[in-house]
XYZ file of C-alpha atoms in Angstrom:
566
model
C 9.896 -2.215 -13.772
C 6.265 -3.276 -14.380
C 4.095 -3.901 -11.396
C 3.579 -7.474 -10.296
C 0.102 -8.649 -11.268
C -2.163 -8.986 -8.254
C -5.778 -9.983 -8.706
C -7.931 -7.532 -6.781
C -11.184 -8.872 -5.372
C -14.029 -6.410 -5.692
C -15.023 -5.200 -2.239
C -18.694 -5.075 -3.129
C -18.943 -8.806 -3.672
C -19.840 -10.933 -0.669
C -18.327 -14.395 -0.911
C -21.075 -16.929 -0.059
C -19.070 -18.993 2.406
C -21.914 -21.112 3.648
C -23.835 -21.400 0.413
C -21.423 -23.893 -1.102
C -18.847 -26.329 0.220
C -15.979 -23.833 0.153
C -13.530 -26.471 1.257
C -10.230 -25.140 2.439
C -8.706 -27.089 -0.388
C -9.885 -23.953 -2.125
C -10.201 -22.824 -5.652
C -7.935 -24.538 -8.121
C -6.661 -27.018 -5.558
C -6.243 -30.685 -6.069
C -5.360 -31.330 -2.476
C -6.775 -31.600 0.981
C -9.807 -29.897 2.419
C -8.264 -27.731 5.123
C -4.674 -27.608 4.029
C -2.399 -30.252 2.588
C -1.450 -29.851 -1.051
C -4.061 -27.125 -1.402
C -4.988 -24.000 0.505
C -4.713 -23.261 4.190
C -7.820 -21.143 4.809
C -7.815 -18.981 7.937
C -11.139 -17.289 8.736
C -11.118 -14.299 11.063
C -13.482 -11.489 12.055
C -11.558 -8.439 10.836
C -11.394 -6.862 7.392
C -8.051 -6.261 5.692
C -6.700 -2.743 5.276
C -3.556 -3.816 3.454
C -0.430 -5.903 3.873
C 2.060 -3.082 4.499
C 3.832 -3.662 7.825
C 3.852 0.131 8.390
C 0.039 0.138 8.509
C -0.595 -2.882 10.742
C -3.451 -2.082 13.110
C -5.385 -5.200 14.133
C -5.293 -8.896 14.959
C -5.626 -9.533 11.222
C -2.346 -7.678 10.730
C -0.558 -10.020 13.132
C -1.704 -13.023 11.111
C -0.624 -11.364 7.859
C 2.818 -10.832 9.400
C 3.035 -14.463 10.501
C 2.339 -15.541 6.917
C 4.811 -13.144 5.254
C 7.615 -14.256 7.594
C 10.525 -12.410 5.929
C 12.537 -12.071 9.155
C 16.202 -12.074 10.054
C 15.650 -14.317 13.076
C 13.190 -17.099 13.878
C 11.766 -18.497 17.092
C 12.974 -22.056 17.640
C 10.103 -24.542 17.272
C 12.274 -27.665 17.085
C 11.999 -30.542 19.549
C 8.215 -30.463 19.882
C 5.642 -33.021 18.829
C 3.631 -32.349 15.666
C 0.606 -30.241 16.493
C 2.078 -28.978 19.765
C 3.564 -25.622 20.707
C 7.207 -25.017 21.489
C 7.549 -24.948 25.288
C 8.936 -22.159 27.388
C 8.553 -18.432 27.936
C 10.455 -16.906 26.332
C 10.992 -19.372 23.466
C 14.548 -19.795 22.224
C 15.893 -18.030 19.135
C 17.002 -20.384 16.347
C 20.674 -20.401 15.379
C 19.813 -19.596 11.753
C 16.841 -18.654 9.595
C 15.829 -18.884 5.922
C 17.418 -15.432 5.455
C 20.436 -15.719 7.791
C 23.111 -18.422 7.823
C 24.574 -17.314 11.160
C 24.401 -14.563 13.788
C 26.376 -13.805 16.945
C 26.186 -11.196 19.654
C 29.274 -9.004 19.998
C 31.411 -9.523 23.137
C 30.205 -6.264 24.729
C 26.544 -7.182 24.083
C 25.985 -3.943 22.166
C 25.765 -5.435 18.700
C 24.638 -8.430 16.643
C 26.738 -9.623 13.692
C 24.863 -11.231 10.779
C 25.808 -13.253 7.731
C 23.073 -13.584 5.134
C 22.495 -16.789 3.186
C 23.697 -16.793 -0.400
C 21.195 -16.386 -3.220
C 18.062 -15.777 -1.124
C 15.544 -14.350 -3.585
C 12.266 -12.481 -3.470
C 9.324 -13.520 -5.629
C 10.566 -10.924 -8.141
C 13.893 -12.761 -8.339
C 15.916 -10.078 -6.525
C 18.780 -11.364 -4.345
C 18.777 -10.393 -0.659
C 21.686 -8.157 0.353
C 22.668 -6.005 3.315
C 21.290 -3.034 1.365
C 17.781 -4.482 1.697
C 18.198 -4.631 5.476
C 19.501 -1.043 5.498
C 16.544 0.198 3.410
C 14.001 -1.695 5.544
C 15.400 -0.047 8.689
C 15.362 3.390 7.055
C 11.718 2.845 6.096
C 10.835 1.923 9.680
C 12.432 5.150 10.912
C 10.580 7.191 8.305
C 7.001 5.872 8.388
C 6.433 2.839 10.659
C 5.560 4.183 14.114
C 4.838 0.871 15.849
C 7.925 -0.902 14.464
C 9.996 2.162 15.362
C 8.874 1.804 18.990
C 9.641 -1.918 19.010
C 13.086 -1.463 17.459
C 14.348 1.570 19.327
C 12.397 1.678 22.608
C 11.744 -1.994 23.324
C 14.564 -3.642 21.348
C 17.115 -1.020 22.304
C 18.676 -0.558 18.858
C 20.672 2.624 18.338
C 18.521 5.002 16.257
C 21.518 7.089 15.188
C 23.835 4.245 14.176
C 21.613 1.240 13.650
C 23.557 -0.722 11.031
C 27.096 -1.036 9.727
C 27.250 -2.766 6.338
C 30.461 -4.766 5.905
C 29.687 -6.530 2.635
C 26.647 -7.509 0.543
C 26.070 -10.423 2.937
C 27.508 -9.199 6.248
C 26.430 -6.418 8.585
C 26.202 -5.478 12.264
C 23.153 -4.085 14.075
C 24.061 -1.778 16.966
C 22.373 -1.385 20.353
C 22.563 1.538 22.763
C 23.280 -1.014 25.492
C 22.801 -4.725 26.078
C 19.166 -5.694 25.560
C 17.753 -9.228 25.644
C 14.691 -8.128 23.669
C 16.658 -7.081 20.583
C 16.696 -10.641 19.198
C 12.947 -11.027 19.758
C 12.269 -7.777 17.925
C 14.015 -9.232 14.875
C 12.050 -12.493 15.195
C 8.685 -10.703 15.260
C 6.539 -8.890 12.721
C 8.468 -5.643 13.161
C 11.542 -7.443 11.792
C 10.143 -7.762 8.237
C 12.871 -7.325 5.611
C 11.705 -5.919 2.279
C 12.949 -6.316 -1.282
C 14.148 -2.740 -1.663
C 14.780 -2.952 -5.412
C 11.196 -3.983 -6.163
C 9.753 -1.502 -3.679
C 11.782 1.414 -5.049
C 10.880 0.465 -8.617
C 7.224 0.872 -7.656
C 7.583 4.038 -5.594
C 5.875 7.085 -7.018
C 6.269 10.823 -6.819
C 5.679 11.866 -3.245
C 5.745 8.224 -2.142
C 9.432 7.277 -1.754
C 8.634 4.306 0.502
C 6.163 2.692 -1.932
C 3.301 2.777 0.576
C 0.649 2.680 -2.160
C 2.228 -0.303 -3.874
C 2.905 -2.234 -0.671
C -0.690 -1.846 0.500
C -1.812 -4.537 -1.929
C 1.479 -6.079 -3.075
C 4.296 -7.886 -1.307
C 7.991 -7.309 -1.920
C 10.028 -9.371 0.530
C 12.119 -12.523 0.863
C 9.618 -14.706 2.689
C 8.011 -17.965 1.530
C 4.856 -16.409 0.075
C 3.832 -13.707 -2.376
C 0.496 -11.909 -2.518
C -1.603 -13.088 -5.473
C -5.048 -11.698 -4.585
C -6.094 -8.750 -2.451
C -9.495 -7.552 -1.237
C -10.870 -6.042 1.935
C -12.406 -9.411 2.864
C -9.958 -11.888 1.368
C -6.269 -12.022 0.620
C -4.402 -14.939 -0.927
C -0.715 -15.803 -0.759
C 0.889 -18.147 -3.270
C 4.373 -19.633 -3.144
C 7.460 -17.525 -3.700
C 8.948 -19.689 -6.477
C 12.497 -18.814 -5.410
C 12.123 -19.657 -1.717
C 14.594 -22.388 -0.718
C 13.647 -22.841 2.937
C 11.770 -25.794 4.379
C 8.088 -26.098 3.534
C 5.154 -28.162 4.663
C 2.564 -29.327 2.142
C 0.492 -26.167 1.652
C 0.421 -24.456 -1.754
C -1.350 -21.250 -0.756
C -2.617 -19.442 2.318
C -6.022 -17.750 2.155
C -7.063 -15.245 4.833
C -10.781 -14.535 4.724
C -13.122 -12.264 6.670
C -16.109 -13.965 8.284
C -17.549 -11.595 10.917
C -19.972 -14.030 12.572
C -18.214 -16.305 15.056
C -20.837 -19.047 14.663
C -20.120 -19.148 10.922
C -16.378 -19.361 11.528
C -16.908 -22.257 13.917
C -19.041 -24.095 11.348
C -16.442 -23.574 8.633
C -13.649 -25.022 10.766
C -15.733 -27.899 12.115
C -16.745 -28.956 8.611
C -13.222 -28.635 7.204
C -14.120 -25.710 4.953
C -11.502 -23.703 6.848
C -8.344 -24.833 8.577
C -8.221 -22.329 11.426
C -10.032 -19.464 13.099
C -9.599 -16.935 15.881
C -11.634 -14.384 17.840
C -13.906 -16.832 19.690
C -15.103 -16.219 23.224
C -14.487 -18.738 25.967
C -18.009 -20.142 25.922
C -17.490 -21.036 22.281
C -14.082 -22.547 23.012
C -15.693 -24.643 25.735
C -18.264 -25.939 23.237
C -15.380 -27.104 21.018
C -13.469 -28.852 23.787
C -13.492 -32.569 23.118
C -14.872 -32.050 19.608
C -14.128 -34.771 17.133
C -13.585 -32.152 14.436
C -11.401 -29.496 16.066
C -8.113 -29.317 17.951
C -7.602 -26.608 20.551
C -3.860 -25.932 20.633
C -2.728 -24.169 23.805
C 0.571 -22.260 23.721
C 2.337 -20.862 26.781
C 2.170 -17.070 26.776
C 2.414 -14.408 29.515
C -0.900 -12.861 28.436
C -3.178 -11.527 31.184
C -6.481 -9.706 31.527
C -6.629 -6.843 33.987
C -8.782 -4.179 35.542
C -7.190 -0.756 35.161
C -7.800 1.968 37.768
C -6.796 5.559 37.038
C -3.859 6.409 39.293
C -4.735 10.118 39.116
C -8.290 9.651 40.409
C -8.766 11.089 43.950
C -10.167 7.767 45.235
C -8.853 5.097 42.860
C -5.440 6.723 43.058
C -5.044 5.476 46.637
C -3.160 2.138 46.856
C -5.384 1.022 49.748
C -8.473 1.402 47.565
C -6.898 -0.509 44.701
C -5.846 -3.313 47.064
C -9.396 -3.395 48.469
C -10.847 -3.798 44.971
C -8.381 -6.600 44.247
C -9.283 -8.421 47.484
C -13.008 -8.083 46.727
C -12.643 -10.081 43.517
C -13.206 -13.826 43.511
C -10.848 -14.749 40.691
C -11.721 -18.441 40.821
C -15.373 -17.586 40.207
C -14.353 -15.226 37.394
C -12.205 -17.903 35.790
C -15.012 -20.464 35.952
C -17.844 -18.214 34.799
C -16.092 -16.215 32.065
C -12.961 -18.122 31.002
C -14.386 -21.654 31.283
C -11.137 -23.272 32.337
C -8.998 -21.634 29.631
C -7.186 -19.343 32.083
C -5.743 -19.387 35.588
C -6.692 -16.978 38.397
C -3.929 -14.385 38.749
C -1.745 -15.085 41.770
C 0.896 -12.361 41.665
C 2.232 -9.230 40.074
C 3.629 -11.152 37.095
C 2.225 -13.909 34.913
C 2.669 -17.461 36.148
C 4.241 -18.190 32.745
C 7.386 -16.551 34.145
C 7.374 -18.710 37.276
C 6.357 -18.022 40.894
C 7.636 -14.623 42.012
C 6.543 -12.764 45.131
C 3.635 -13.264 47.496
C 0.061 -13.296 46.261
C -1.671 -11.958 49.359
C -3.493 -9.191 47.479
C -4.893 -11.705 44.990
C -6.856 -13.779 47.497
C -10.594 -13.266 47.986
C -11.088 -11.474 51.323
C -14.094 -9.147 51.498
C -13.566 -8.374 55.193
C -10.000 -7.160 54.593
C -11.224 -5.200 51.571
C -13.750 -3.312 53.743
C -11.057 -2.595 56.344
C -8.816 -1.090 53.680
C -11.657 1.094 52.368
C -12.176 2.440 55.867
C -8.439 3.078 56.177
C -8.577 5.010 52.894
C -11.407 7.230 54.186
C -14.296 5.657 52.248
C -15.840 3.263 54.832
C -19.264 3.442 53.172
C -17.920 2.687 49.735
C -17.944 4.852 46.624
C -18.866 4.702 42.956
C -16.864 4.808 39.742
C -17.318 4.193 36.019
C -15.815 1.272 34.118
C -15.392 1.761 30.360
C -15.754 -1.415 28.302
C -14.910 -2.156 24.678
C -15.371 -5.459 22.852
C -11.894 -4.879 21.438
C -10.370 -5.148 24.936
C -9.863 -7.721 26.248
C -12.303 -9.450 23.890
C -15.912 -10.269 23.055
C -16.436 -11.427 26.656
C -15.607 -7.979 28.111
C -19.198 -7.091 29.015
C -19.835 -10.403 30.789
C -16.604 -9.940 32.714
C -17.606 -6.398 33.675
C -20.994 -7.520 34.993
C -19.418 -10.186 37.177
C -16.892 -7.706 38.608
C -19.748 -5.279 39.238
C -21.619 -7.914 41.253
C -18.561 -8.831 43.316
C -17.711 -5.220 44.182
C -21.226 -4.617 45.497
C -20.351 -6.907 48.411
C -17.936 -4.255 49.759
C -20.205 -1.285 49.031
C -18.581 -0.220 45.776
C -20.938 0.774 42.960
C -19.302 0.239 39.573
C -21.220 1.685 36.639
C -20.534 0.165 33.213
C -20.176 2.306 30.098
C -19.857 0.678 26.681
C -17.451 2.388 24.276
C -18.434 1.172 20.777
C -15.367 2.582 19.031
C -12.135 0.701 19.637
C -10.244 3.718 18.272
C -11.932 6.049 20.781
C -11.316 3.600 23.632
C -7.608 3.508 22.834
C -7.347 7.285 22.411
C -9.097 7.966 25.723
C -6.956 5.342 27.423
C -3.654 6.773 26.201
C -4.837 10.222 27.321
C -5.623 8.775 30.805
C -9.247 9.895 30.456
C -10.796 6.585 31.557
C -11.629 6.273 35.248
C -11.452 2.490 35.009
C -11.319 -0.015 32.164
C -10.694 -3.638 31.173
C -7.642 -4.566 29.110
C -5.657 -7.483 27.770
C -1.918 -7.563 28.329
C -0.439 -9.499 25.409
C 3.306 -8.821 25.311
C 5.136 -9.307 22.032
C 8.122 -10.733 23.902
C 8.350 -13.073 26.882
C 10.204 -10.940 29.400
C 8.829 -9.855 32.821
C 10.469 -6.455 32.513
C 8.769 -5.882 29.174
C 5.393 -7.051 30.505
C 5.666 -4.640 33.431
C 6.805 -1.746 31.250
C 4.094 -2.381 28.631
C 1.292 -1.861 31.145
C 2.812 0.131 34.018
C 5.961 1.783 32.652
C 5.822 5.569 32.795
C 5.709 5.640 28.981
C 4.427 2.081 28.494
C 2.509 1.363 25.300
C -0.597 0.281 27.246
C -0.299 2.516 30.299
C -3.841 3.877 30.432
C -3.744 4.404 34.213
C -1.188 7.228 34.384
C 0.759 5.201 36.955
C 4.496 5.907 37.179
C 6.926 4.381 39.672
C 10.639 4.982 39.142
C 11.696 1.875 41.065
C 9.441 -0.277 38.878
C 10.785 1.525 35.810
C 14.379 0.748 36.749
C 13.754 -2.925 37.514
C 11.818 -3.359 34.275
C 14.667 -1.788 32.297
C 17.243 -4.035 33.995
C 15.283 -7.185 33.188
C 14.772 -6.159 29.572
C 18.530 -5.734 29.281
C 19.612 -8.795 31.257
C 16.850 -11.405 30.988
C 15.660 -13.237 34.095
C 17.530 -16.520 34.262
C 20.293 -15.749 36.796
C 20.006 -15.562 40.606
C 20.495 -11.781 40.478
C 17.847 -11.213 37.815
C 15.421 -13.622 39.510
C 15.754 -11.494 42.659
C 14.948 -8.395 40.604
C 11.982 -10.187 39.063
C 10.622 -11.026 42.531
C 11.071 -7.397 43.616
C 9.271 -6.173 40.499
C 6.374 -8.590 41.097
C 6.141 -7.337 44.688
C 5.795 -3.692 43.644
C 3.022 -4.539 41.170
C 1.188 -6.679 43.739
C 1.447 -3.993 46.410
C 0.471 -1.004 44.273
C -2.290 -2.771 42.281
C -2.262 -0.080 39.594
C -3.140 -2.968 37.300
C -5.524 -5.329 39.073
C -4.691 -8.587 37.311
C -7.605 -10.989 36.967
C -6.393 -14.075 35.082
C -3.352 -15.437 33.258
C -4.130 -16.663 29.736
C -2.475 -18.955 27.235
C -2.832 -18.555 23.476
C -5.412 -21.012 22.097
C -5.386 -21.986 18.423
C -8.579 -23.409 16.885
C -7.810 -25.776 13.989
C -9.563 -28.519 12.102
C -8.166 -31.919 13.070
C -6.976 -32.570 9.550
C -4.286 -29.938 10.221
C -1.550 -32.121 11.641
C 1.025 -29.424 12.368
C 1.669 -25.692 12.376
C 4.999 -24.876 14.081
C 3.915 -22.519 16.837
C 4.936 -20.637 19.952
C 2.850 -18.441 22.221
C 4.087 -15.510 20.138
C 3.260 -16.595 16.594
C 2.911 -19.350 14.002
C 4.903 -20.519 10.984
C 2.421 -21.352 8.221
C 5.250 -22.080 5.784
C 5.758 -25.467 7.405
C 2.077 -26.233 8.001
C 1.018 -29.818 7.297
C -2.393 -31.362 6.828
C -3.766 -34.833 6.175
C -7.284 -34.248 4.936
C -9.304 -36.107 2.329
C -9.037 -34.892 -1.238
C -11.710 -32.547 -2.521
C -14.376 -34.181 -4.684
C -14.477 -32.581 -8.144
C -17.977 -31.180 -7.559
C -16.881 -29.552 -4.309
C -13.822 -28.126 -6.025
C -15.947 -26.646 -8.821
C -18.323 -25.159 -6.232
C -15.372 -23.664 -4.397
C -14.115 -22.124 -7.639
C -17.517 -20.643 -8.387
C -17.974 -19.272 -4.890
C -14.491 -17.767 -4.717
C -14.632 -16.165 -8.150
C -18.192 -15.544 -9.341
C -18.413 -13.844 -12.725
C -17.071 -10.291 -12.554
C -15.719 -10.382 -8.995
C -12.056 -9.877 -9.919
C -10.852 -6.671 -11.498
C -8.096 -6.680 -14.112
C -4.550 -7.065 -12.835
C -2.792 -3.804 -12.050
């Protein structure tokens, strides 16, 4: 089968975003300036390394996954006003999806039965069958490490007997035991279902999973298909066979613009529909803007100070509690987060509700000094905090300086070390080599057990502290299996929050929501705190003047910037 033609943008060419009115109506559009019957342009700071789910590695990858959207299950965004987020943590799972006509959990809770919709087609015209689901799962097991963790560790699917195919449109996915997170795994980016026929037709010798092809091509059953690929811009056009609901956007353009001030200008002027990666000072400057909407979505995200549990001083719970009590979280929230976060009040995010007492989250320098004396360090001590702009964000250094100033009041000298490489920061963290660090906790699913396991589970994905508590581990596992909406599970949630608050292995600073930054001409993007559906995006912007459209064409595709189709 011949390869699908994808225009490849030459990496050496820099697209002059600010030199011409590159309206988000985009090249070739006859529609609106930041969406509408034209292009939805999303500007972000990261480059693009490919669109293969198995190679996702950055915030840009999450946005790519939201656009591709070839998932068995969908988060329910119904019942909300246009432009608003679906309420609730966790959000509900929709009863059907563009790929699935119906799904039900088996009576024992250890399986999910699916019936696929008839005649769902990929952009290549291939019909979705149970075999595509089987092949996508096999590919995850073979080469996709992060999706493998989400499916088989977090989601609880059975790695040995994951799927039973009953017919071309019916199958069952099997779990090792009941797990509330299984459905959310299938509704997230790790649940991408591929067009196996197209992928296998483009697999090469030594590449049975078509990794080379799927780096710069799409082969799935979602609403979009990749039409252009470059390290600084990728473009998705419509899958002509997609029969699901759509908004009024013809294409989605993801474009790299490293400078945050440039991204802000592009969104404010309508040359882009949306951006991300802004610090809180910049968000504050946009609050009340006549050009931009700030869309806040409930999410259990938190920022935290990590203290190495194996350190001879920081490993003492009394010392960690003292550090927590020395912090004035209200001052931190005001100075760094500018009203876009809430001071942490307990061991779990307030998005889950009020669980446990928050005594160790108050500001009490006198009690902090007493605890240091009790721990055998009455005159204080010193330690090193490692900081990376990748975690929790561009504001990490300002946050570190403020914490440093507050800890001086109890005699603790915190030295700040900048780690320029995000890769090195992560590697040292996973090896428990960092004495202390700042991190963001951004769980992929809204479950208190998952949040606790992610950061503090003995083998948690973000456990950089080396902390391990078997009681916490058991409670977290129970809540991941059972949810937290019954009296019994609420009691377990309160107990879990109490352990975290008492041990302070993660010193939580603030609870954050997800904030979307969109031009006001974007009237709706169905959203939750865990992702967005750009398929149904709507915009009501003015039409592009012909001169602006010609300038956009010229800026997007200057002579010689696109290599021949491959």
